[in-house]
Amino acid sequence: MNQFACEVRSGLAKPQKELPSKYLYDELGSALFDAITALPEYGLTRADRRILNRHAVDLPRDFACVAEFGSGSGSKTRAILEAIAPKTYFPIDVSPAALDRCTRELCGMAHIQPIEDSFLEGLDRVREAQESGALLLLFLGSTLGNFDSRCRNDFLQQVRLRMRSGDAMLIGLDLVKPLETMLDAYDDPTGVTAAFNLNLLGRINRELGGDFDIRAFAHHALYNETDRRIEMHLRSRINQTVTVTEADFHCRFRADETIWTESSHKFYADEIPEIAHATGFVSEALWVDEEWPFAESLWRAV
Ligand code: SAH
Ligand code: AVI
């Protein structure tokens, strides 16, 4: 049984059914994510782009290499590569479709070495391939916010362990904002985010021989005030049983029961230097967009 099948089986066997958000990004999912970034309600990507376009010139220039966690299509990265002119750029992503798009988008900006892998394994491969010089690691777009808060600091410490003196990380985090604004960003009236979420069931059908009736599920986004996160769920509209052949698994759903598919944590700007400090970094710069509260911060490995 492959890893996707194992994780579907174990996630759907939990009392609160869940699926890892990294599986949202097959070819269709990556295209739907790109469509989300153009939605009027999803101001996050435009805010991040404004900060990067304005402040890329303020970044130190002493990096020989740039690597990027979850590059996606890499469209915001151009400003950074233009400012730094690194020898090599390593986009790291689990989605081959995203890496193809990123390689085309940034062709000619550096020697591009795409790495199809998850974050830490991908960073290990960068370290093996990188000969000399300092590394700038990009973690844009608030993808760190998709981590479970209990694992976030462990993950950052693991990243820190793989960095050398002189290396830095540029990290983008979405900030807390009015409730309606946050909810609209994850439940747009056009239904693009719903399609992005529901496609996960389509992916299970296509790749694992599932028989999900996608019309029998509905996209649901909520804000969990205590944990400061938007949660995306897929709500079963009816009582039903689903079979996933490759996972050797039958799964019962009660009407209104949900599968939790993603968390998007929201931050306060003040806590960002504290997270850096707690995980072995020092925050050297912090830029906040004025139109859509979003922060980019430059962290040095200490
Ligand atoms: N950085 C881009 C894309 C964000 S979408 C932006 O800011 O717009 C998140 C990206 O991270 C997707 O392309 C997805 O395929 C990738 N991703 C998600 N989980 C991952 C993981 N565990 N390891 C590597 N890539 C991952
Ligand atoms: C990639 N990540 C930061 C996005 C987010 O905002 O959490 C993914 C996304 N999910 C729904 N819309 C966008």
mmCIF file of C-alpha atoms and ligand atoms in Angstrom:
data_model
loop_
_atom_site.group_PDB
_atom_site.id
_atom_site.type_symbol
_atom_site.label_atom_id
_atom_site.label_comp_id
_atom_site.label_asym_id
_atom_site.label_seq_id
_atom_site.Cartn_x
_atom_site.Cartn_y
_atom_site.Cartn_z
ATOM 1 C CA MET A 1 0.000 0.000 0.000
ATOM 2 C CA ASN A 2 1.502 3.378 -0.919
ATOM 3 C CA GLN A 3 1.893 6.274 1.526
ATOM 4 C CA PHE A 4 -1.144 8.151 0.196
ATOM 5 C CA ALA A 5 -3.329 5.047 0.708
ATOM 6 C CA CYS A 6 -1.925 4.503 4.229
ATOM 7 C CA GLU A 7 -2.578 8.113 5.236
ATOM 8 C CA VAL A 8 -6.107 8.072 3.797
ATOM 9 C CA ARG A 9 -6.867 4.896 5.690
ATOM 10 C CA SER A 10 -5.474 6.123 9.009
ATOM 11 C CA GLY A 11 -6.950 9.635 8.656
ATOM 12 C CA LEU A 12 -10.459 8.366 7.889
ATOM 13 C CA ALA A 13 -10.313 5.898 10.791
ATOM 14 C CA LYS A 14 -9.952 8.717 13.384
ATOM 15 C CA PRO A 15 -12.964 9.869 15.443
ATOM 16 C CA GLN A 16 -12.631 13.315 13.776
ATOM 17 C CA LYS A 17 -11.906 12.140 10.232
ATOM 18 C CA GLU A 18 -9.019 14.011 8.634
ATOM 19 C CA LEU A 19 -6.804 14.021 5.546
ATOM 20 C CA PRO A 20 -3.345 15.668 5.257
ATOM 21 C CA SER A 21 -3.542 18.969 3.383
ATOM 22 C CA LYS A 22 -0.463 18.174 1.271
ATOM 23 C CA TYR A 23 -2.687 15.836 -0.792
ATOM 24 C CA LEU A 24 -4.781 18.806 -1.970
ATOM 25 C CA TYR A 25 -2.067 19.495 -4.578
ATOM 26 C CA ASP A 26 -2.328 17.065 -7.488
ATOM 27 C CA GLU A 27 -2.288 18.585 -10.989
ATOM 28 C CA LEU A 28 -5.877 19.853 -10.719
ATOM 29 C CA GLY A 29 -5.410 20.945 -7.089
ATOM 30 C CA SER A 30 -2.323 23.011 -7.963
ATOM 31 C CA ALA A 31 -4.252 24.694 -10.812
ATOM 32 C CA LEU A 32 -7.169 25.400 -8.461
ATOM 33 C CA PHE A 33 -4.797 26.864 -5.866
ATOM 34 C CA ASP A 34 -3.423 29.220 -8.538
ATOM 35 C CA ALA A 35 -7.025 30.255 -9.314
ATOM 36 C CA ILE A 36 -7.615 30.921 -5.582
ATOM 37 C CA THR A 37 -4.692 33.364 -5.570
ATOM 38 C CA ALA A 38 -6.536 35.463 -8.192
ATOM 39 C CA LEU A 39 -9.825 35.607 -6.235
ATOM 40 C CA PRO A 40 -10.851 39.076 -5.017
ATOM 41 C CA GLU A 41 -11.630 37.538 -1.588
ATOM 42 C CA TYR A 42 -8.168 35.924 -1.185
ATOM 43 C CA GLY A 43 -5.975 38.955 -0.550
ATOM 44 C CA LEU A 44 -3.128 36.915 0.966
ATOM 45 C CA THR A 45 -1.100 36.324 -2.209
ATOM 46 C CA ARG A 46 -1.428 39.909 -3.446
ATOM 47 C CA ALA A 47 -0.293 41.200 -0.027
ATOM 48 C CA ASP A 48 2.713 38.872 -0.053
ATOM 49 C CA ARG A 49 3.579 39.959 -3.610
ATOM 50 C CA ARG A 50 3.388 43.659 -2.662
ATOM 51 C CA ILE A 51 5.818 43.129 0.238
ATOM 52 C CA LEU A 52 8.244 41.074 -1.844
ATOM 53 C CA ASN A 53 8.171 43.496 -4.778
ATOM 54 C CA ARG A 54 8.843 46.422 -2.457
ATOM 55 C CA HIS A 55 11.412 44.868 -0.108
ATOM 56 C CA ALA A 56 13.357 42.316 -2.162
ATOM 57 C CA VAL A 57 15.942 45.070 -2.700
ATOM 58 C CA ASP A 58 16.384 45.364 1.092
ATOM 59 C CA LEU A 59 17.444 41.711 1.440
ATOM 60 C CA PRO A 60 21.140 40.992 2.048
ATOM 61 C CA ARG A 61 22.875 40.026 -1.214
ATOM 62 C CA ASP A 62 25.312 37.444 0.112
ATOM 63 C CA PHE A 63 23.408 34.265 -0.766
ATOM 64 C CA ALA A 64 24.848 31.867 -3.330
ATOM 65 C CA CYS A 65 21.698 29.740 -3.378
ATOM 66 C CA VAL A 66 17.997 30.170 -2.848
ATOM 67 C CA ALA A 67 15.745 27.233 -1.916
ATOM 68 C CA GLU A 68 11.980 27.450 -1.519
ATOM 69 C CA PHE A 69 9.608 25.294 0.534
ATOM 70 C CA GLY A 70 6.312 24.697 -1.304
ATOM 71 C CA SER A 71 7.253 26.941 -4.224
ATOM 72 C CA GLY A 72 3.975 26.326 -6.046
ATOM 73 C CA SER A 73 4.143 28.119 -9.380
ATOM 74 C CA GLY A 74 6.870 30.440 -8.042
ATOM 75 C CA SER A 75 5.288 33.586 -9.415
ATOM 76 C CA LYS A 76 6.203 35.731 -6.372
ATOM 77 C CA THR A 77 9.793 34.506 -6.321
ATOM 78 C CA ARG A 78 10.900 36.452 -9.408
ATOM 79 C CA ALA A 79 11.470 39.680 -7.432
ATOM 80 C CA ILE A 80 13.744 37.845 -4.975
ATOM 81 C CA LEU A 81 15.798 36.129 -7.659
ATOM 82 C CA GLU A 82 16.141 39.436 -9.504
ATOM 83 C CA ALA A 83 17.438 41.170 -6.354
ATOM 84 C CA ILE A 84 19.790 38.406 -5.181
ATOM 85 C CA ALA A 85 20.913 36.849 -8.472
ATOM 86 C CA PRO A 86 21.789 33.480 -6.865
ATOM 87 C CA LYS A 87 23.756 30.833 -8.738
ATOM 88 C CA THR A 88 21.166 28.126 -8.065
ATOM 89 C CA TYR A 89 17.477 28.078 -7.139
ATOM 90 C CA PHE A 90 15.980 24.901 -5.639
ATOM 91 C CA PRO A 91 12.156 24.883 -5.581
ATOM 92 C CA ILE A 92 10.973 22.067 -3.254
ATOM 93 C CA ASP A 93 7.410 20.854 -3.701
ATOM 94 C CA VAL A 94 5.393 17.618 -3.548
ATOM 95 C CA SER A 95 3.460 18.650 -6.656
ATOM 96 C CA PRO A 96 5.195 17.868 -9.977
ATOM 97 C CA ALA A 97 2.692 20.130 -11.774
ATOM 98 C CA ALA A 98 3.666 23.064 -9.527
ATOM 99 C CA LEU A 99 7.379 22.394 -10.094
ATOM 100 C CA ASP A 100 6.894 22.296 -13.891
ATOM 101 C CA ARG A 101 5.080 25.602 -13.798
ATOM 102 C CA CYS A 102 7.689 27.130 -11.475
ATOM 103 C CA THR A 103 10.565 26.014 -13.698
ATOM 104 C CA ARG A 104 8.901 27.593 -16.753
ATOM 105 C CA GLU A 105 7.964 30.764 -14.849
ATOM 106 C CA LEU A 106 11.496 31.416 -13.553
ATOM 107 C CA CYS A 107 13.493 30.032 -16.469
ATOM 108 C CA GLY A 108 16.673 32.079 -17.016
ATOM 109 C CA MET A 109 16.663 33.684 -13.527
ATOM 110 C CA ALA A 110 19.181 31.160 -12.064
ATOM 111 C CA HIS A 111 20.242 27.561 -12.549
ATOM 112 C CA ILE A 112 16.982 25.861 -11.494
ATOM 113 C CA GLN A 113 17.111 22.466 -9.750
ATOM 114 C CA PRO A 114 13.538 21.378 -8.910
ATOM 115 C CA ILE A 115 13.189 18.934 -6.020
ATOM 116 C CA GLU A 116 10.019 16.834 -5.855
ATOM 117 C CA ASP A 117 9.880 15.943 -2.182
ATOM 118 C CA SER A 118 8.450 17.003 1.141
ATOM 119 C CA PHE A 119 10.017 19.922 2.997
ATOM 120 C CA LEU A 120 12.745 18.439 5.230
ATOM 121 C CA GLU A 121 13.714 15.638 2.856
ATOM 122 C CA GLY A 122 13.908 18.260 0.104
ATOM 123 C CA LEU A 123 16.126 20.486 2.260
ATOM 124 C CA ASP A 124 18.438 17.517 2.931
ATOM 125 C CA ARG A 125 18.753 17.094 -0.838
ATOM 126 C CA VAL A 126 19.580 20.804 -1.225
ATOM 127 C CA ARG A 127 22.337 20.435 1.360
ATOM 128 C CA GLU A 128 23.783 17.474 -0.541
ATOM 129 C CA ALA A 129 23.703 19.374 -3.850
ATOM 130 C CA GLN A 130 24.855 22.786 -2.601
ATOM 131 C CA GLU A 131 28.626 23.122 -2.828
ATOM 132 C CA SER A 132 29.389 26.369 -1.021
ATOM 133 C CA GLY A 133 28.059 29.770 0.008
ATOM 134 C CA ALA A 134 25.131 30.887 2.136
ATOM 135 C CA LEU A 135 21.572 29.732 1.573
ATOM 136 C CA LEU A 136 18.385 31.800 1.632
ATOM 137 C CA LEU A 137 15.389 29.577 2.302
ATOM 138 C CA LEU A 138 11.984 30.942 1.261
ATOM 139 C CA PHE A 139 8.802 29.867 3.012
ATOM 140 C CA LEU A 140 6.281 32.264 1.507
ATOM 141 C CA GLY A 141 2.512 32.555 1.391
ATOM 142 C CA SER A 142 1.812 31.434 4.998
ATOM 143 C CA THR A 143 2.314 27.752 4.192
ATOM 144 C CA LEU A 144 3.795 27.370 7.709
ATOM 145 C CA GLY A 145 0.285 28.293 8.881
ATOM 146 C CA ASN A 146 -0.935 24.984 7.430
ATOM 147 C CA PHE A 147 1.081 23.084 10.051
ATOM 148 C CA ASP A 148 -0.553 21.742 13.162
ATOM 149 C CA SER A 149 0.463 24.222 15.897
ATOM 150 C CA ARG A 150 1.833 21.386 18.058
ATOM 151 C CA CYS A 151 4.304 20.376 15.298
ATOM 152 C CA ARG A 152 5.212 23.869 14.097
ATOM 153 C CA ASN A 153 8.120 24.614 16.444
ATOM 154 C CA ASP A 154 9.560 21.089 16.108
ATOM 155 C CA PHE A 155 9.484 21.521 12.359
ATOM 156 C CA LEU A 156 11.230 24.921 12.542
ATOM 157 C CA GLN A 157 13.879 23.457 14.859
ATOM 158 C CA GLN A 158 14.451 20.672 12.323
ATOM 159 C CA VAL A 159 14.882 23.337 9.645
ATOM 160 C CA ARG A 160 17.314 25.225 11.895
ATOM 161 C CA LEU A 161 19.400 22.068 12.420
ATOM 162 C CA ARG A 162 19.875 21.854 8.661
ATOM 163 C CA MET A 163 21.054 25.460 8.344
ATOM 164 C CA ARG A 164 24.601 26.793 8.673
ATOM 165 C CA SER A 165 25.870 30.071 10.026
ATOM 166 C CA GLY A 166 25.138 32.847 7.509
ATOM 167 C CA ASP A 167 22.026 31.087 6.176
ATOM 168 C CA ALA A 168 18.646 32.800 6.496
ATOM 169 C CA MET A 169 14.945 32.115 6.012
ATOM 170 C CA LEU A 170 12.361 34.527 4.611
ATOM 171 C CA ILE A 171 9.027 33.522 6.051
ATOM 172 C CA GLY A 172 5.569 34.875 5.169
ATOM 173 C CA LEU A 173 2.684 34.591 7.650
ATOM 174 C CA ASP A 174 -0.918 35.721 7.335
ATOM 175 C CA LEU A 175 -2.147 37.857 10.244
ATOM 176 C CA VAL A 176 -5.403 37.866 12.207
ATOM 177 C CA LYS A 177 -7.997 40.126 10.570
ATOM 178 C CA PRO A 178 -11.762 40.690 10.804
ATOM 179 C CA LEU A 179 -13.742 37.446 10.906
ATOM 180 C CA GLU A 180 -15.797 38.084 7.745
ATOM 181 C CA THR A 181 -12.653 38.838 5.730
ATOM 182 C CA MET A 182 -11.016 35.604 6.868
ATOM 183 C CA LEU A 183 -14.119 33.498 6.212
ATOM 184 C CA ASP A 184 -14.722 34.966 2.734
ATOM 185 C CA ALA A 185 -11.116 34.200 1.787
ATOM 186 C CA TYR A 186 -11.769 30.487 2.411
ATOM 187 C CA ASP A 187 -15.388 30.329 1.232
ATOM 188 C CA ASP A 188 -15.529 32.453 -1.886
ATOM 189 C CA PRO A 189 -18.868 32.945 -3.633
ATOM 190 C CA THR A 190 -17.441 31.641 -6.944
ATOM 191 C CA GLY A 191 -16.859 28.226 -5.393
ATOM 192 C CA VAL A 192 -13.169 27.936 -6.369
ATOM 193 C CA THR A 193 -12.062 27.092 -2.808
ATOM 194 C CA ALA A 194 -14.901 24.564 -2.578
ATOM 195 C CA ALA A 195 -13.616 22.918 -5.785
ATOM 196 C CA PHE A 196 -10.041 22.919 -4.386
ATOM 197 C CA ASN A 197 -11.257 21.155 -1.248
ATOM 198 C CA LEU A 198 -13.629 18.686 -2.981
ATOM 199 C CA ASN A 199 -10.911 17.766 -5.489
ATOM 200 C CA LEU A 200 -9.202 15.862 -2.680
ATOM 201 C CA LEU A 201 -12.035 13.311 -2.853
ATOM 202 C CA GLY A 202 -11.709 13.288 -6.654
ATOM 203 C CA ARG A 203 -8.009 12.581 -6.257
ATOM 204 C CA ILE A 204 -8.742 9.620 -3.960
ATOM 205 C CA ASN A 205 -11.207 8.295 -6.555
ATOM 206 C CA ARG A 206 -8.687 8.679 -9.399
ATOM 207 C CA GLU A 207 -5.538 7.441 -7.657
ATOM 208 C CA LEU A 208 -6.814 4.996 -5.038
ATOM 209 C CA GLY A 209 -9.942 3.527 -6.606
ATOM 210 C CA GLY A 210 -12.289 5.391 -4.261
ATOM 211 C CA ASP A 211 -16.013 5.670 -4.900
ATOM 212 C CA PHE A 212 -16.717 9.025 -3.222
ATOM 213 C CA ASP A 213 -19.861 10.644 -4.641
ATOM 214 C CA ILE A 214 -18.422 14.163 -4.660
ATOM 215 C CA ARG A 215 -21.883 15.731 -4.890
ATOM 216 C CA ALA A 216 -22.728 14.093 -1.576
ATOM 217 C CA PHE A 217 -20.127 16.278 0.219
ATOM 218 C CA ALA A 218 -20.045 20.035 0.802
ATOM 219 C CA HIS A 219 -17.171 22.451 1.437
ATOM 220 C CA HIS A 220 -17.267 23.997 4.903
ATOM 221 C CA ALA A 221 -14.903 26.684 6.269
ATOM 222 C CA LEU A 222 -14.959 27.877 9.880
ATOM 223 C CA TYR A 223 -12.789 30.030 12.115
ATOM 224 C CA ASN A 224 -11.594 28.337 15.289
ATOM 225 C CA GLU A 225 -11.140 31.314 17.589
ATOM 226 C CA THR A 226 -9.300 29.389 20.336
ATOM 227 C CA ASP A 227 -6.633 28.045 18.014
ATOM 228 C CA ARG A 228 -6.687 31.084 15.715
ATOM 229 C CA ARG A 229 -7.130 29.098 12.536
ATOM 230 C CA ILE A 230 -9.429 28.725 9.585
ATOM 231 C CA GLU A 231 -10.374 25.060 9.222
ATOM 232 C CA MET A 232 -11.532 23.578 5.941
ATOM 233 C CA HIS A 233 -13.788 20.555 6.196
ATOM 234 C CA LEU A 234 -15.776 18.351 3.797
ATOM 235 C CA ARG A 235 -19.245 17.726 5.223
ATOM 236 C CA SER A 236 -21.161 14.604 4.307
ATOM 237 C CA ARG A 237 -24.640 15.685 3.189
ATOM 238 C CA ILE A 238 -26.132 12.234 3.923
ATOM 239 C CA ASN A 239 -25.517 8.947 5.728
ATOM 240 C CA GLN A 240 -23.278 6.997 3.368
ATOM 241 C CA THR A 241 -20.536 4.375 3.046
ATOM 242 C CA VAL A 242 -17.471 4.907 0.846
ATOM 243 C CA THR A 243 -14.967 2.297 -0.323
ATOM 244 C CA VAL A 244 -11.324 3.067 -1.129
ATOM 245 C CA THR A 245 -10.080 -0.071 -2.899
ATOM 246 C CA GLU A 246 -6.326 0.665 -2.851
ATOM 247 C CA ALA A 247 -6.513 1.455 0.868
ATOM 248 C CA ASP A 248 -8.513 -1.740 1.456
ATOM 249 C CA PHE A 249 -10.990 0.288 3.435
ATOM 250 C CA HIS A 250 -14.719 1.025 3.880
ATOM 251 C CA CYS A 251 -15.700 4.193 5.653
ATOM 252 C CA ARG A 252 -19.091 5.158 7.087
ATOM 253 C CA PHE A 253 -20.249 8.753 7.238
ATOM 254 C CA ARG A 254 -23.165 10.099 9.231
ATOM 255 C CA ALA A 255 -25.042 13.048 7.743
ATOM 256 C CA ASP A 256 -23.170 16.263 8.735
ATOM 257 C CA GLU A 257 -20.042 14.401 9.814
ATOM 258 C CA THR A 258 -16.912 16.095 8.442
ATOM 259 C CA ILE A 259 -13.429 15.316 7.150
ATOM 260 C CA TRP A 260 -10.974 17.990 8.320
ATOM 261 C CA THR A 261 -8.726 18.731 5.338
ATOM 262 C CA GLU A 262 -6.705 21.850 6.207
ATOM 263 C CA SER A 263 -5.880 24.375 8.928
ATOM 264 C CA SER A 264 -4.658 27.884 8.089
ATOM 265 C CA HIS A 265 -3.350 29.486 11.257
ATOM 266 C CA LYS A 266 -3.402 33.253 11.590
ATOM 267 C CA PHE A 267 -0.733 35.129 13.561
ATOM 268 C CA TYR A 268 -0.101 38.397 15.393
ATOM 269 C CA ALA A 269 2.903 40.347 14.090
ATOM 270 C CA ASP A 270 4.301 40.583 17.655
ATOM 271 C CA GLU A 271 4.578 36.830 18.061
ATOM 272 C CA ILE A 272 6.700 36.312 14.919
ATOM 273 C CA PRO A 273 10.070 37.333 16.482
ATOM 274 C CA GLU A 274 9.147 35.138 19.482
ATOM 275 C CA ILE A 275 8.591 32.085 17.275
ATOM 276 C CA ALA A 276 11.945 32.815 15.597
ATOM 277 C CA HIS A 277 13.687 33.056 18.984
ATOM 278 C CA ALA A 278 12.062 29.861 20.314
ATOM 279 C CA THR A 279 13.318 27.864 17.341
ATOM 280 C CA GLY A 280 16.946 29.040 17.063
ATOM 281 C CA PHE A 281 16.574 32.026 14.741
ATOM 282 C CA VAL A 282 16.712 35.777 15.188
ATOM 283 C CA SER A 283 14.254 37.972 13.329
ATOM 284 C CA GLU A 284 16.276 40.649 11.495
ATOM 285 C CA ALA A 285 13.441 42.341 9.627
ATOM 286 C CA LEU A 286 9.648 42.329 9.608
ATOM 287 C CA TRP A 287 7.505 43.937 6.907
ATOM 288 C CA VAL A 288 3.709 44.158 7.146
ATOM 289 C CA ASP A 289 1.333 44.938 4.267
ATOM 290 C CA GLU A 290 -0.995 47.840 5.033
ATOM 291 C CA GLU A 291 -3.917 46.752 2.868
ATOM 292 C CA TRP A 292 -4.198 43.070 3.920
ATOM 293 C CA PRO A 293 -2.517 42.254 7.252
ATOM 294 C CA PHE A 294 0.278 39.896 6.205
ATOM 295 C CA ALA A 295 3.911 39.778 7.374
ATOM 296 C CA GLU A 296 7.204 38.752 5.779
ATOM 297 C CA SER A 297 10.084 38.284 8.170
ATOM 298 C CA LEU A 298 13.781 37.602 7.606
ATOM 299 C CA TRP A 299 15.197 35.130 10.120
ATOM 300 C CA ARG A 300 18.913 34.491 10.557
ATOM 301 C CA ALA A 301 20.194 31.158 11.828
ATOM 302 C CA VAL A 302 22.025 31.910 15.118
HETATM 303 N N1 SAH B 1 4.486 29.285 -2.068
HETATM 304 C C1 SAH B 1 3.374 29.451 -3.006
HETATM 305 C C2 SAH B 1 2.470 28.217 -3.055
HETATM 306 C C3 SAH B 1 1.702 27.945 -1.789
HETATM 307 S S1 SAH B 1 0.622 26.544 -1.992
HETATM 308 C C4 SAH B 1 2.607 30.674 -2.620
HETATM 309 O O1 SAH B 1 2.954 31.317 -1.631
HETATM 310 O O2 SAH B 1 1.646 31.021 -3.323
HETATM 311 C C5 SAH B 1 1.479 25.365 -1.003
HETATM 312 C C6 SAH B 1 2.503 24.596 -1.831
HETATM 313 O O3 SAH B 1 3.202 23.745 -0.923
HETATM 314 C C7 SAH B 1 1.841 23.684 -2.881
HETATM 315 O O4 SAH B 1 2.472 23.837 -4.133
HETATM 316 C C8 SAH B 1 2.018 22.268 -2.317
HETATM 317 O O5 SAH B 1 2.177 21.290 -3.319
HETATM 318 C C9 SAH B 1 3.268 22.422 -1.452
HETATM 319 N N2 SAH B 1 3.281 21.518 -0.289
HETATM 320 C C10 SAH B 1 2.286 21.301 0.610
HETATM 321 N N3 SAH B 1 2.694 20.444 1.568
HETATM 322 C C11 SAH B 1 3.977 20.117 1.250
HETATM 323 C C12 SAH B 1 4.964 19.288 1.873
HETATM 324 N N4 SAH B 1 4.685 18.615 3.003
HETATM 325 N N5 SAH B 1 6.184 19.189 1.298
HETATM 326 C C13 SAH B 1 6.466 19.884 0.137
HETATM 327 N N6 SAH B 1 5.574 20.671 -0.494
HETATM 328 C C14 SAH B 1 4.354 20.795 0.064
HETATM 329 C C1 AVI B 2 -0.957 27.356 0.860
HETATM 330 N N1 AVI B 2 -1.762 27.837 1.972
HETATM 331 C C2 AVI B 2 -1.050 28.826 2.761
HETATM 332 C C3 AVI B 2 -3.123 28.284 1.601
HETATM 333 C C4 AVI B 2 -3.833 28.857 2.849
HETATM 334 O O1 AVI B 2 -4.293 29.992 2.765
HETATM 335 O O2 AVI B 2 -3.865 28.179 3.869
HETATM 336 C C5 AVI B 2 -3.935 27.145 0.994
HETATM 337 C C6 AVI B 2 -5.380 27.493 0.807
HETATM 338 N N2 AVI B 2 -6.393 26.807 1.279
HETATM 339 C C7 AVI B 2 -7.530 27.385 0.937
HETATM 340 N N3 AVI B 2 -7.247 28.471 0.247
HETATM 341 C C8 AVI B 2 -5.912 28.560 0.147
#
